[in-house]
Amino acid sequence: MTDPVIIRALTPSDAALFTTFQDSTHVGRAAFGHAYTSTADGGEYRPDWSWVALRGDTVIARAAWWGGPDDTEPVVLNWFDFADGEAEAGAELLRRAPFDKEYELIAPAGWRDDPAVRRAVEARVAAATAAGMEPLVERYRYRWTPGCPLPERTGRLTYRPEPDDAVVLDVLRRVHSATLDAHARKAIEGPGGLEAAAQEELDFFHWCPSPREWWQLAYTPDGEVAGIHVPAHNPSGPCVGFVGVVPEARGHGYGYDLLVECTRFLVEHGAEFVAGATDRGNAPMAAAFARAGYPITQEWVHLA
């Protein structure tokens, strides 16, 4: 008789149970050398946000939701896998866990070209979909390092810190009033509309543990606002927090100017790498990253 499946959260005393399952695919955080570490041992994953499905004493599926050190609830699901033939156990784990958060599935660049990796990605997407999630967007993840060319500033725009959140919020509204970003469009389609989308960005900027004075507005030679760039540090390190051009300033390639300024700002403030991301469907921003010398290092599939 097959043992029943038990699904539960971990505790500080048995958090090591999570690592007894070994996944050999090149999908998820573990595939990029990221180890699961419990906050009970000084790591970044909280046991009560880490769930397993057990058949007897054997872990057959697992999921870990991540949050920043000061967060009172998880921000995202970014670790989810299951044993061969146990997709339903994985889906049931997601159904039972009490977190309604987006799933960021981390895959290598060009994952569709490797049949084994493609099967692993599609199996996770199918299990998450069976649990009630829906695909939202695929995104390119970039990482500039000193081995990449450091792009030169174009000199077409000037940049000034903007200390007033209300001014920043207004620029974000303008940027998102015509946007290709899937997350912003999802927020705009919700009950809060454009205001909610702009506020989500502002909240993210404040969430990042980098100085508020780093946020900068960009101006054209005639003094008009062209856009905004936010050099930032998230809990994983320096990143392009945000780059956006207001609609009336588009068509001049200013997204590239903003990305270059953001990159050089971070490097001048000691960054040894700079992470970035954009939607696969955001062709102008993807082109800007490519022109600025950022290689694609991962592709993330987002489900919500």
PDB file of C-alpha atoms in Angstrom:
ATOM      1  CA  MET A   1       0.000   0.000   0.000  1.00  0.00           C
ATOM      2  CA  THR A   2       1.354   3.422  -0.958  1.00  0.00           C
ATOM      3  CA  ASP A   3       2.035   5.746   1.940  1.00  0.00           C
ATOM      4  CA  PRO A   4      -0.265   8.793   2.041  1.00  0.00           C
ATOM      5  CA  VAL A   5       1.230  12.163   1.118  1.00  0.00           C
ATOM      6  CA  ILE A   6       1.740  14.522   4.028  1.00  0.00           C
ATOM      7  CA  ILE A   7       2.108  18.220   3.213  1.00  0.00           C
ATOM      8  CA  ARG A   8       3.362  20.627   5.831  1.00  0.00           C
ATOM      9  CA  ALA A   9       5.605  23.557   6.640  1.00  0.00           C
ATOM     10  CA  LEU A  10       9.025  22.981   8.101  1.00  0.00           C
ATOM     11  CA  THR A  11      10.097  24.038  11.573  1.00  0.00           C
ATOM     12  CA  PRO A  12      13.459  25.326  12.795  1.00  0.00           C
ATOM     13  CA  SER A  13      14.261  21.854  14.155  1.00  0.00           C
ATOM     14  CA  ASP A  14      13.725  20.005  10.861  1.00  0.00           C
ATOM     15  CA  ALA A  15      14.560  22.654   8.235  1.00  0.00           C
ATOM     16  CA  ALA A  16      17.361  20.431   6.927  1.00  0.00           C
ATOM     17  CA  LEU A  17      14.664  18.115   5.568  1.00  0.00           C
ATOM     18  CA  PHE A  18      14.306  20.512   2.634  1.00  0.00           C
ATOM     19  CA  THR A  19      17.771  19.661   1.324  1.00  0.00           C
ATOM     20  CA  THR A  20      17.309  15.884   1.434  1.00  0.00           C
ATOM     21  CA  PHE A  21      15.639  16.114  -1.977  1.00  0.00           C
ATOM     22  CA  GLN A  22      18.152  16.474  -4.799  1.00  0.00           C
ATOM     23  CA  ASP A  23      17.021  17.874  -8.147  1.00  0.00           C
ATOM     24  CA  SER A  24      19.323  17.121 -11.080  1.00  0.00           C
ATOM     25  CA  THR A  25      17.696  19.486 -13.601  1.00  0.00           C
ATOM     26  CA  HIS A  26      19.109  22.849 -14.644  1.00  0.00           C
ATOM     27  CA  VAL A  27      16.031  24.718 -13.449  1.00  0.00           C
ATOM     28  CA  GLY A  28      15.416  26.787 -10.329  1.00  0.00           C
ATOM     29  CA  ARG A  29      17.730  28.511  -7.894  1.00  0.00           C
ATOM     30  CA  ALA A  30      19.697  25.356  -7.061  1.00  0.00           C
ATOM     31  CA  ALA A  31      20.745  25.020 -10.700  1.00  0.00           C
ATOM     32  CA  PHE A  32      22.681  28.300 -10.382  1.00  0.00           C
ATOM     33  CA  GLY A  33      24.585  27.289  -7.277  1.00  0.00           C
ATOM     34  CA  HIS A  34      22.104  28.801  -4.835  1.00  0.00           C
ATOM     35  CA  ALA A  35      21.763  26.651  -1.740  1.00  0.00           C
ATOM     36  CA  TYR A  36      18.676  26.465   0.412  1.00  0.00           C
ATOM     37  CA  THR A  37      19.652  27.885   3.808  1.00  0.00           C
ATOM     38  CA  SER A  38      17.277  28.232   6.726  1.00  0.00           C
ATOM     39  CA  THR A  39      17.031  31.356   8.831  1.00  0.00           C
ATOM     40  CA  ALA A  40      17.279  28.938  11.766  1.00  0.00           C
ATOM     41  CA  ASP A  41      20.934  28.582  10.707  1.00  0.00           C
ATOM     42  CA  GLY A  42      21.499  32.172   9.636  1.00  0.00           C
ATOM     43  CA  GLY A  43      20.299  31.700   6.048  1.00  0.00           C
ATOM     44  CA  GLU A  44      17.627  33.440   3.996  1.00  0.00           C
ATOM     45  CA  TYR A  45      14.667  31.015   3.856  1.00  0.00           C
ATOM     46  CA  ARG A  46      12.295  30.881   6.815  1.00  0.00           C
ATOM     47  CA  PRO A  47      11.198  27.389   7.863  1.00  0.00           C
ATOM     48  CA  ASP A  48       7.533  28.375   8.153  1.00  0.00           C
ATOM     49  CA  TRP A  49       7.658  29.691   4.577  1.00  0.00           C
ATOM     50  CA  SER A  50       9.227  26.419   3.380  1.00  0.00           C
ATOM     51  CA  TRP A  51       6.887  23.517   2.660  1.00  0.00           C
ATOM     52  CA  VAL A  52       7.416  19.888   1.727  1.00  0.00           C
ATOM     53  CA  ALA A  53       5.307  16.990   0.536  1.00  0.00           C
ATOM     54  CA  LEU A  54       6.356  13.729   2.194  1.00  0.00           C
ATOM     55  CA  ARG A  55       5.648  10.164   1.264  1.00  0.00           C
ATOM     56  CA  GLY A  56       6.722   8.331   4.371  1.00  0.00           C
ATOM     57  CA  ASP A  57      10.006   9.961   5.322  1.00  0.00           C
ATOM     58  CA  THR A  58      10.901  10.922   1.764  1.00  0.00           C
ATOM     59  CA  VAL A  59      10.520  14.445   0.356  1.00  0.00           C
ATOM     60  CA  ILE A  60       8.769  14.179  -3.012  1.00  0.00           C
ATOM     61  CA  ALA A  61       8.005  17.877  -3.558  1.00  0.00           C
ATOM     62  CA  ARG A  62       9.129  21.125  -1.979  1.00  0.00           C
ATOM     63  CA  ALA A  63       8.508  24.845  -2.235  1.00  0.00           C
ATOM     64  CA  ALA A  64      10.100  27.830  -0.545  1.00  0.00           C
ATOM     65  CA  TRP A  65       8.744  31.355  -0.490  1.00  0.00           C
ATOM     66  CA  TRP A  66      11.280  34.148  -0.138  1.00  0.00           C
ATOM     67  CA  GLY A  67      11.113  37.532   1.541  1.00  0.00           C
ATOM     68  CA  GLY A  68      13.509  40.235   2.626  1.00  0.00           C
ATOM     69  CA  PRO A  69      14.933  40.245   6.143  1.00  0.00           C
ATOM     70  CA  ASP A  70      12.363  42.752   7.397  1.00  0.00           C
ATOM     71  CA  ASP A  71       9.316  41.391   5.552  1.00  0.00           C
ATOM     72  CA  THR A  72       6.453  40.018   7.623  1.00  0.00           C
ATOM     73  CA  GLU A  73       5.127  37.897   4.746  1.00  0.00           C
ATOM     74  CA  PRO A  74       6.833  36.336   1.742  1.00  0.00           C
ATOM     75  CA  VAL A  75       7.374  38.335  -1.414  1.00  0.00           C
ATOM     76  CA  VAL A  76       7.633  35.565  -3.998  1.00  0.00           C
ATOM     77  CA  LEU A  77       7.804  31.804  -4.552  1.00  0.00           C
ATOM     78  CA  ASN A  78      11.170  31.115  -6.159  1.00  0.00           C
ATOM     79  CA  TRP A  79      11.930  27.507  -5.233  1.00  0.00           C
ATOM     80  CA  PHE A  80       9.585  24.749  -6.399  1.00  0.00           C
ATOM     81  CA  ASP A  81      10.411  21.259  -7.569  1.00  0.00           C
ATOM     82  CA  PHE A  82       9.239  17.674  -7.269  1.00  0.00           C
ATOM     83  CA  ALA A  83      10.362  14.121  -7.946  1.00  0.00           C
ATOM     84  CA  ASP A  84       9.668  12.347 -11.226  1.00  0.00           C
ATOM     85  CA  GLY A  85       6.048  11.301 -11.373  1.00  0.00           C
ATOM     86  CA  GLU A  86       5.073  13.520  -8.428  1.00  0.00           C
ATOM     87  CA  ALA A  87       3.715  16.567 -10.258  1.00  0.00           C
ATOM     88  CA  GLU A  88       0.337  16.206  -8.576  1.00  0.00           C
ATOM     89  CA  ALA A  89       1.980  16.219  -5.145  1.00  0.00           C
ATOM     90  CA  GLY A  90       3.749  19.411  -6.154  1.00  0.00           C
ATOM     91  CA  ALA A  91       0.510  20.994  -7.325  1.00  0.00           C
ATOM     92  CA  GLU A  92      -1.262  19.951  -4.126  1.00  0.00           C
ATOM     93  CA  LEU A  93       1.529  21.457  -2.049  1.00  0.00           C
ATOM     94  CA  LEU A  94       0.980  24.811  -3.778  1.00  0.00           C
ATOM     95  CA  ARG A  95      -2.780  24.550  -3.254  1.00  0.00           C
ATOM     96  CA  ARG A  96      -2.446  23.926   0.467  1.00  0.00           C
ATOM     97  CA  ALA A  97       0.306  26.394   1.342  1.00  0.00           C
ATOM     98  CA  PRO A  98      -1.244  29.636   2.663  1.00  0.00           C
ATOM     99  CA  PHE A  99       0.634  32.027   0.372  1.00  0.00           C
ATOM    100  CA  ASP A 100      -0.851  33.746  -2.665  1.00  0.00           C
ATOM    101  CA  LYS A 101       2.376  34.999  -4.200  1.00  0.00           C
ATOM    102  CA  GLU A 102       3.851  35.098  -7.661  1.00  0.00           C
ATOM    103  CA  TYR A 103       6.047  32.207  -8.794  1.00  0.00           C
ATOM    104  CA  GLU A 104       9.393  33.143 -10.370  1.00  0.00           C
ATOM    105  CA  LEU A 105      10.685  30.086 -12.211  1.00  0.00           C
ATOM    106  CA  ILE A 106      14.394  30.521 -12.899  1.00  0.00           C
ATOM    107  CA  ALA A 107      15.730  28.885 -16.064  1.00  0.00           C
ATOM    108  CA  PRO A 108      18.996  29.173 -18.001  1.00  0.00           C
ATOM    109  CA  ALA A 109      19.195  31.437 -21.023  1.00  0.00           C
ATOM    110  CA  GLY A 110      17.941  29.676 -24.129  1.00  0.00           C
ATOM    111  CA  TRP A 111      16.218  26.982 -22.067  1.00  0.00           C
ATOM    112  CA  ARG A 112      13.944  25.961 -24.931  1.00  0.00           C
ATOM    113  CA  ASP A 113      16.960  24.707 -26.887  1.00  0.00           C
ATOM    114  CA  ASP A 114      17.808  21.981 -24.336  1.00  0.00           C
ATOM    115  CA  PRO A 115      15.155  19.220 -24.395  1.00  0.00           C
ATOM    116  CA  ALA A 116      15.766  18.086 -20.805  1.00  0.00           C
ATOM    117  CA  VAL A 117      15.659  21.609 -19.417  1.00  0.00           C
ATOM    118  CA  ARG A 118      12.591  22.431 -21.486  1.00  0.00           C
ATOM    119  CA  ARG A 119      10.782  19.390 -20.085  1.00  0.00           C
ATOM    120  CA  ALA A 120      11.670  20.449 -16.528  1.00  0.00           C
ATOM    121  CA  VAL A 121      10.459  24.014 -17.057  1.00  0.00           C
ATOM    122  CA  GLU A 122       7.239  22.904 -18.714  1.00  0.00           C
ATOM    123  CA  ALA A 123       6.576  20.353 -15.951  1.00  0.00           C
ATOM    124  CA  ARG A 124       6.859  23.042 -13.270  1.00  0.00           C
ATOM    125  CA  VAL A 125       4.664  25.423 -15.234  1.00  0.00           C
ATOM    126  CA  ALA A 126       2.055  22.673 -15.677  1.00  0.00           C
ATOM    127  CA  ALA A 127       2.079  21.850 -11.947  1.00  0.00           C
ATOM    128  CA  ALA A 128       1.767  25.512 -10.952  1.00  0.00           C
ATOM    129  CA  THR A 129      -1.035  25.959 -13.477  1.00  0.00           C
ATOM    130  CA  ALA A 130      -2.808  22.901 -12.063  1.00  0.00           C
ATOM    131  CA  ALA A 131      -2.567  24.570  -8.652  1.00  0.00           C
ATOM    132  CA  GLY A 132      -4.454  27.613  -9.970  1.00  0.00           C
ATOM    133  CA  MET A 133      -1.713  29.936 -11.170  1.00  0.00           C
ATOM    134  CA  GLU A 134      -1.651  31.535 -14.597  1.00  0.00           C
ATOM    135  CA  PRO A 135       1.377  32.413 -16.739  1.00  0.00           C
ATOM    136  CA  LEU A 136       2.038  36.154 -16.603  1.00  0.00           C
ATOM    137  CA  VAL A 137       5.250  36.944 -18.462  1.00  0.00           C
ATOM    138  CA  GLU A 138       8.719  35.730 -19.342  1.00  0.00           C
ATOM    139  CA  ARG A 139      11.645  37.968 -18.548  1.00  0.00           C
ATOM    140  CA  TYR A 140      15.298  38.205 -19.474  1.00  0.00           C
ATOM    141  CA  ARG A 141      17.705  38.513 -16.565  1.00  0.00           C
ATOM    142  CA  TYR A 142      20.997  40.317 -17.207  1.00  0.00           C
ATOM    143  CA  ARG A 143      24.249  40.673 -15.286  1.00  0.00           C
ATOM    144  CA  TRP A 144      26.910  43.236 -16.102  1.00  0.00           C
ATOM    145  CA  THR A 145      30.382  42.424 -14.717  1.00  0.00           C
ATOM    146  CA  PRO A 146      33.792  44.075 -15.121  1.00  0.00           C
ATOM    147  CA  GLY A 147      34.469  41.615 -17.938  1.00  0.00           C
ATOM    148  CA  CYS A 148      31.797  43.403 -19.979  1.00  0.00           C
ATOM    149  CA  PRO A 149      32.406  46.755 -21.697  1.00  0.00           C
ATOM    150  CA  LEU A 150      31.371  49.721 -19.563  1.00  0.00           C
ATOM    151  CA  PRO A 151      29.125  51.796 -21.817  1.00  0.00           C
ATOM    152  CA  GLU A 152      29.947  55.456 -22.297  1.00  0.00           C
ATOM    153  CA  ARG A 153      27.506  58.172 -21.278  1.00  0.00           C
ATOM    154  CA  THR A 154      25.812  59.816 -24.238  1.00  0.00           C
ATOM    155  CA  GLY A 155      25.644  63.293 -22.708  1.00  0.00           C
ATOM    156  CA  ARG A 156      22.174  63.898 -24.124  1.00  0.00           C
ATOM    157  CA  LEU A 157      20.390  64.145 -20.762  1.00  0.00           C
ATOM    158  CA  THR A 158      21.121  65.654 -17.376  1.00  0.00           C
ATOM    159  CA  TYR A 159      20.275  63.924 -14.103  1.00  0.00           C
ATOM    160  CA  ARG A 160      19.214  65.259 -10.733  1.00  0.00           C
ATOM    161  CA  PRO A 161      18.127  63.571  -7.507  1.00  0.00           C
ATOM    162  CA  GLU A 162      14.450  64.117  -6.730  1.00  0.00           C
ATOM    163  CA  PRO A 163      13.714  64.138  -2.970  1.00  0.00           C
ATOM    164  CA  ASP A 164       9.940  64.567  -3.291  1.00  0.00           C
ATOM    165  CA  ASP A 165       8.060  61.248  -3.500  1.00  0.00           C
ATOM    166  CA  ALA A 166       5.035  63.032  -4.960  1.00  0.00           C
ATOM    167  CA  VAL A 167       7.098  64.217  -7.930  1.00  0.00           C
ATOM    168  CA  VAL A 168       8.551  60.738  -8.438  1.00  0.00           C
ATOM    169  CA  LEU A 169       5.078  59.215  -8.232  1.00  0.00           C
ATOM    170  CA  ASP A 170       3.815  61.599 -10.897  1.00  0.00           C
ATOM    171  CA  VAL A 171       6.646  60.610 -13.255  1.00  0.00           C
ATOM    172  CA  LEU A 172       5.898  56.926 -12.609  1.00  0.00           C
ATOM    173  CA  ARG A 173       2.244  57.531 -13.496  1.00  0.00           C
ATOM    174  CA  ARG A 174       3.329  59.094 -16.767  1.00  0.00           C
ATOM    175  CA  VAL A 175       5.726  56.243 -17.558  1.00  0.00           C
ATOM    176  CA  HIS A 176       3.102  53.592 -16.837  1.00  0.00           C
ATOM    177  CA  SER A 177       0.323  55.377 -18.729  1.00  0.00           C
ATOM    178  CA  ALA A 178       1.728  53.653 -21.848  1.00  0.00           C
ATOM    179  CA  THR A 179       3.844  50.693 -20.816  1.00  0.00           C
ATOM    180  CA  LEU A 180       5.019  47.359 -22.200  1.00  0.00           C
ATOM    181  CA  ASP A 181       5.749  45.984 -18.720  1.00  0.00           C
ATOM    182  CA  ALA A 182       3.454  43.057 -17.899  1.00  0.00           C
ATOM    183  CA  HIS A 183       3.538  43.573 -14.122  1.00  0.00           C
ATOM    184  CA  ALA A 184       2.583  47.225 -14.477  1.00  0.00           C
ATOM    185  CA  ARG A 185      -0.189  46.359 -16.926  1.00  0.00           C
ATOM    186  CA  LYS A 186      -1.522  43.748 -14.499  1.00  0.00           C
ATOM    187  CA  ALA A 187      -1.614  46.354 -11.729  1.00  0.00           C
ATOM    188  CA  ILE A 188      -3.314  48.876 -14.025  1.00  0.00           C
ATOM    189  CA  GLU A 189      -5.992  46.309 -14.884  1.00  0.00           C
ATOM    190  CA  GLY A 190      -6.697  45.812 -11.161  1.00  0.00           C
ATOM    191  CA  PRO A 191      -8.951  47.902  -8.920  1.00  0.00           C
ATOM    192  CA  GLY A 192      -6.288  50.510  -8.193  1.00  0.00           C
ATOM    193  CA  GLY A 193      -5.590  51.284 -11.838  1.00  0.00           C
ATOM    194  CA  LEU A 194      -2.679  53.476 -12.865  1.00  0.00           C
ATOM    195  CA  GLU A 195      -2.261  54.868  -9.349  1.00  0.00           C
ATOM    196  CA  ALA A 196      -1.703  51.376  -7.946  1.00  0.00           C
ATOM    197  CA  ALA A 197       0.871  50.551 -10.614  1.00  0.00           C
ATOM    198  CA  ALA A 198       2.857  53.706  -9.864  1.00  0.00           C
ATOM    199  CA  GLN A 199       2.588  53.148  -6.114  1.00  0.00           C
ATOM    200  CA  GLU A 200       3.863  49.562  -6.452  1.00  0.00           C
ATOM    201  CA  GLU A 201       7.030  50.864  -8.108  1.00  0.00           C
ATOM    202  CA  LEU A 202       7.501  53.520  -5.437  1.00  0.00           C
ATOM    203  CA  ASP A 203       7.002  50.939  -2.690  1.00  0.00           C
ATOM    204  CA  PHE A 204       9.635  48.723  -4.311  1.00  0.00           C
ATOM    205  CA  PHE A 205      12.122  51.592  -4.412  1.00  0.00           C
ATOM    206  CA  HIS A 206      11.602  52.180  -0.688  1.00  0.00           C
ATOM    207  CA  TRP A 207      11.862  48.435   0.011  1.00  0.00           C
ATOM    208  CA  CYS A 208      15.345  48.294  -1.499  1.00  0.00           C
ATOM    209  CA  PRO A 209      18.063  48.844   1.141  1.00  0.00           C
ATOM    210  CA  SER A 210      19.864  51.467  -0.956  1.00  0.00           C
ATOM    211  CA  PRO A 211      19.961  55.240  -0.376  1.00  0.00           C
ATOM    212  CA  ARG A 212      16.873  57.249  -1.209  1.00  0.00           C
ATOM    213  CA  GLU A 213      19.044  60.010  -2.665  1.00  0.00           C
ATOM    214  CA  TRP A 214      20.142  57.692  -5.500  1.00  0.00           C
ATOM    215  CA  TRP A 215      16.823  58.101  -7.325  1.00  0.00           C
ATOM    216  CA  GLN A 216      17.263  60.482 -10.267  1.00  0.00           C
ATOM    217  CA  LEU A 217      15.064  62.189 -12.815  1.00  0.00           C
ATOM    218  CA  ALA A 218      16.436  62.798 -16.299  1.00  0.00           C
ATOM    219  CA  TYR A 219      15.971  66.074 -18.178  1.00  0.00           C
ATOM    220  CA  THR A 220      16.293  67.048 -21.825  1.00  0.00           C
ATOM    221  CA  PRO A 221      18.392  70.095 -22.802  1.00  0.00           C
ATOM    222  CA  ASP A 222      15.251  72.251 -22.747  1.00  0.00           C
ATOM    223  CA  GLY A 223      14.549  71.260 -19.136  1.00  0.00           C
ATOM    224  CA  GLU A 224      11.675  68.845 -19.742  1.00  0.00           C
ATOM    225  CA  VAL A 225      11.481  65.563 -17.796  1.00  0.00           C
ATOM    226  CA  ALA A 226      12.574  62.679 -20.018  1.00  0.00           C
ATOM    227  CA  GLY A 227      12.318  59.870 -17.482  1.00  0.00           C
ATOM    228  CA  ILE A 228      13.657  58.294 -14.330  1.00  0.00           C
ATOM    229  CA  HIS A 229      16.343  55.819 -13.367  1.00  0.00           C
ATOM    230  CA  VAL A 230      16.780  54.201  -9.973  1.00  0.00           C
ATOM    231  CA  PRO A 231      20.170  52.647  -9.195  1.00  0.00           C
ATOM    232  CA  ALA A 232      19.509  50.274  -6.333  1.00  0.00           C
ATOM    233  CA  HIS A 233      20.623  47.421  -4.166  1.00  0.00           C
ATOM    234  CA  ASN A 234      18.151  44.639  -3.537  1.00  0.00           C
ATOM    235  CA  PRO A 235      18.990  41.974  -0.934  1.00  0.00           C
ATOM    236  CA  SER A 236      21.055  40.154  -3.567  1.00  0.00           C
ATOM    237  CA  GLY A 237      23.173  43.140  -4.556  1.00  0.00           C
ATOM    238  CA  PRO A 238      23.365  46.086  -6.970  1.00  0.00           C
ATOM    239  CA  CYS A 239      20.726  46.245  -9.680  1.00  0.00           C
ATOM    240  CA  VAL A 240      18.970  48.453 -12.186  1.00  0.00           C
ATOM    241  CA  GLY A 241      15.990  49.161  -9.967  1.00  0.00           C
ATOM    242  CA  PHE A 242      13.994  50.986 -12.611  1.00  0.00           C
ATOM    243  CA  VAL A 243      14.387  52.704 -15.957  1.00  0.00           C
ATOM    244  CA  GLY A 244      11.448  54.513 -17.522  1.00  0.00           C
ATOM    245  CA  VAL A 245      10.893  57.143 -20.205  1.00  0.00           C
ATOM    246  CA  VAL A 246       7.789  59.350 -20.177  1.00  0.00           C
ATOM    247  CA  PRO A 247       5.603  58.894 -23.297  1.00  0.00           C
ATOM    248  CA  GLU A 248       6.244  62.326 -24.782  1.00  0.00           C
ATOM    249  CA  ALA A 249      10.030  61.738 -24.726  1.00  0.00           C
ATOM    250  CA  ARG A 250       9.967  58.350 -26.439  1.00  0.00           C
ATOM    251  CA  GLY A 251      11.355  57.661 -29.882  1.00  0.00           C
ATOM    252  CA  HIS A 252      14.818  59.063 -29.117  1.00  0.00           C
ATOM    253  CA  GLY A 253      16.431  56.006 -27.518  1.00  0.00           C
ATOM    254  CA  TYR A 254      16.532  57.613 -24.081  1.00  0.00           C
ATOM    255  CA  GLY A 255      16.006  54.232 -22.416  1.00  0.00           C
ATOM    256  CA  TYR A 256      19.591  53.437 -23.373  1.00  0.00           C
ATOM    257  CA  ASP A 257      20.858  56.730 -21.923  1.00  0.00           C
ATOM    258  CA  LEU A 258      19.081  56.009 -18.643  1.00  0.00           C
ATOM    259  CA  LEU A 259      20.424  52.455 -18.476  1.00  0.00           C
ATOM    260  CA  VAL A 260      23.978  53.651 -19.113  1.00  0.00           C
ATOM    261  CA  GLU A 261      23.690  56.322 -16.421  1.00  0.00           C
ATOM    262  CA  CYS A 262      22.249  53.805 -13.956  1.00  0.00           C
ATOM    263  CA  THR A 263      25.037  51.313 -14.703  1.00  0.00           C
ATOM    264  CA  ARG A 264      27.862  53.818 -14.396  1.00  0.00           C
ATOM    265  CA  PHE A 265      26.335  55.307 -11.239  1.00  0.00           C
ATOM    266  CA  LEU A 266      26.367  51.898  -9.547  1.00  0.00           C
ATOM    267  CA  VAL A 267      29.900  51.086 -10.735  1.00  0.00           C
ATOM    268  CA  GLU A 268      31.115  54.477  -9.489  1.00  0.00           C
ATOM    269  CA  HIS A 269      29.566  53.592  -6.128  1.00  0.00           C
ATOM    270  CA  GLY A 270      31.530  50.369  -5.883  1.00  0.00           C
ATOM    271  CA  ALA A 271      29.336  47.798  -7.645  1.00  0.00           C
ATOM    272  CA  GLU A 272      31.299  44.776  -8.884  1.00  0.00           C
ATOM    273  CA  PHE A 273      28.294  43.561 -10.847  1.00  0.00           C
ATOM    274  CA  VAL A 274      24.935  45.007 -11.857  1.00  0.00           C
ATOM    275  CA  ALA A 275      21.807  42.888 -12.319  1.00  0.00           C
ATOM    276  CA  GLY A 276      18.947  43.893 -14.562  1.00  0.00           C
ATOM    277  CA  ALA A 277      15.783  42.528 -16.131  1.00  0.00           C
ATOM    278  CA  THR A 278      13.134  43.247 -18.708  1.00  0.00           C
ATOM    279  CA  ASP A 279      10.170  41.469 -20.282  1.00  0.00           C
ATOM    280  CA  ARG A 280      10.911  39.398 -23.381  1.00  0.00           C
ATOM    281  CA  GLY A 281       8.223  41.399 -25.126  1.00  0.00           C
ATOM    282  CA  ASN A 282       9.800  44.757 -24.272  1.00  0.00           C
ATOM    283  CA  ALA A 283      11.922  44.976 -27.408  1.00  0.00           C
ATOM    284  CA  PRO A 284      13.181  48.568 -26.868  1.00  0.00           C
ATOM    285  CA  MET A 285      14.501  47.812 -23.383  1.00  0.00           C
ATOM    286  CA  ALA A 286      15.967  44.461 -24.440  1.00  0.00           C
ATOM    287  CA  ALA A 287      17.783  46.263 -27.240  1.00  0.00           C
ATOM    288  CA  ALA A 288      19.099  48.824 -24.747  1.00  0.00           C
ATOM    289  CA  PHE A 289      20.513  46.097 -22.501  1.00  0.00           C
ATOM    290  CA  ALA A 290      22.168  44.412 -25.485  1.00  0.00           C
ATOM    291  CA  ARG A 291      23.666  47.691 -26.705  1.00  0.00           C
ATOM    292  CA  ALA A 292      24.953  48.470 -23.204  1.00  0.00           C
ATOM    293  CA  GLY A 293      26.827  45.156 -23.136  1.00  0.00           C
ATOM    294  CA  TYR A 294      24.643  43.250 -20.686  1.00  0.00           C
ATOM    295  CA  PRO A 295      24.591  39.497 -21.405  1.00  0.00           C
ATOM    296  CA  ILE A 296      21.438  37.487 -20.741  1.00  0.00           C
ATOM    297  CA  THR A 297      22.282  35.076 -17.932  1.00  0.00           C
ATOM    298  CA  GLN A 298      18.873  33.649 -17.073  1.00  0.00           C
ATOM    299  CA  GLU A 299      15.285  33.613 -18.259  1.00  0.00           C
ATOM    300  CA  TRP A 300      12.505  33.769 -15.676  1.00  0.00           C
ATOM    301  CA  VAL A 301       8.987  32.505 -16.210  1.00  0.00           C
ATOM    302  CA  HIS A 302       6.495  34.337 -13.983  1.00  0.00           C
ATOM    303  CA  LEU A 303       3.160  32.864 -12.940  1.00  0.00           C
ATOM    304  CA  ALA A 304       0.628  34.612 -10.730  1.00  0.00           C
TER     305      ALA A 304
END
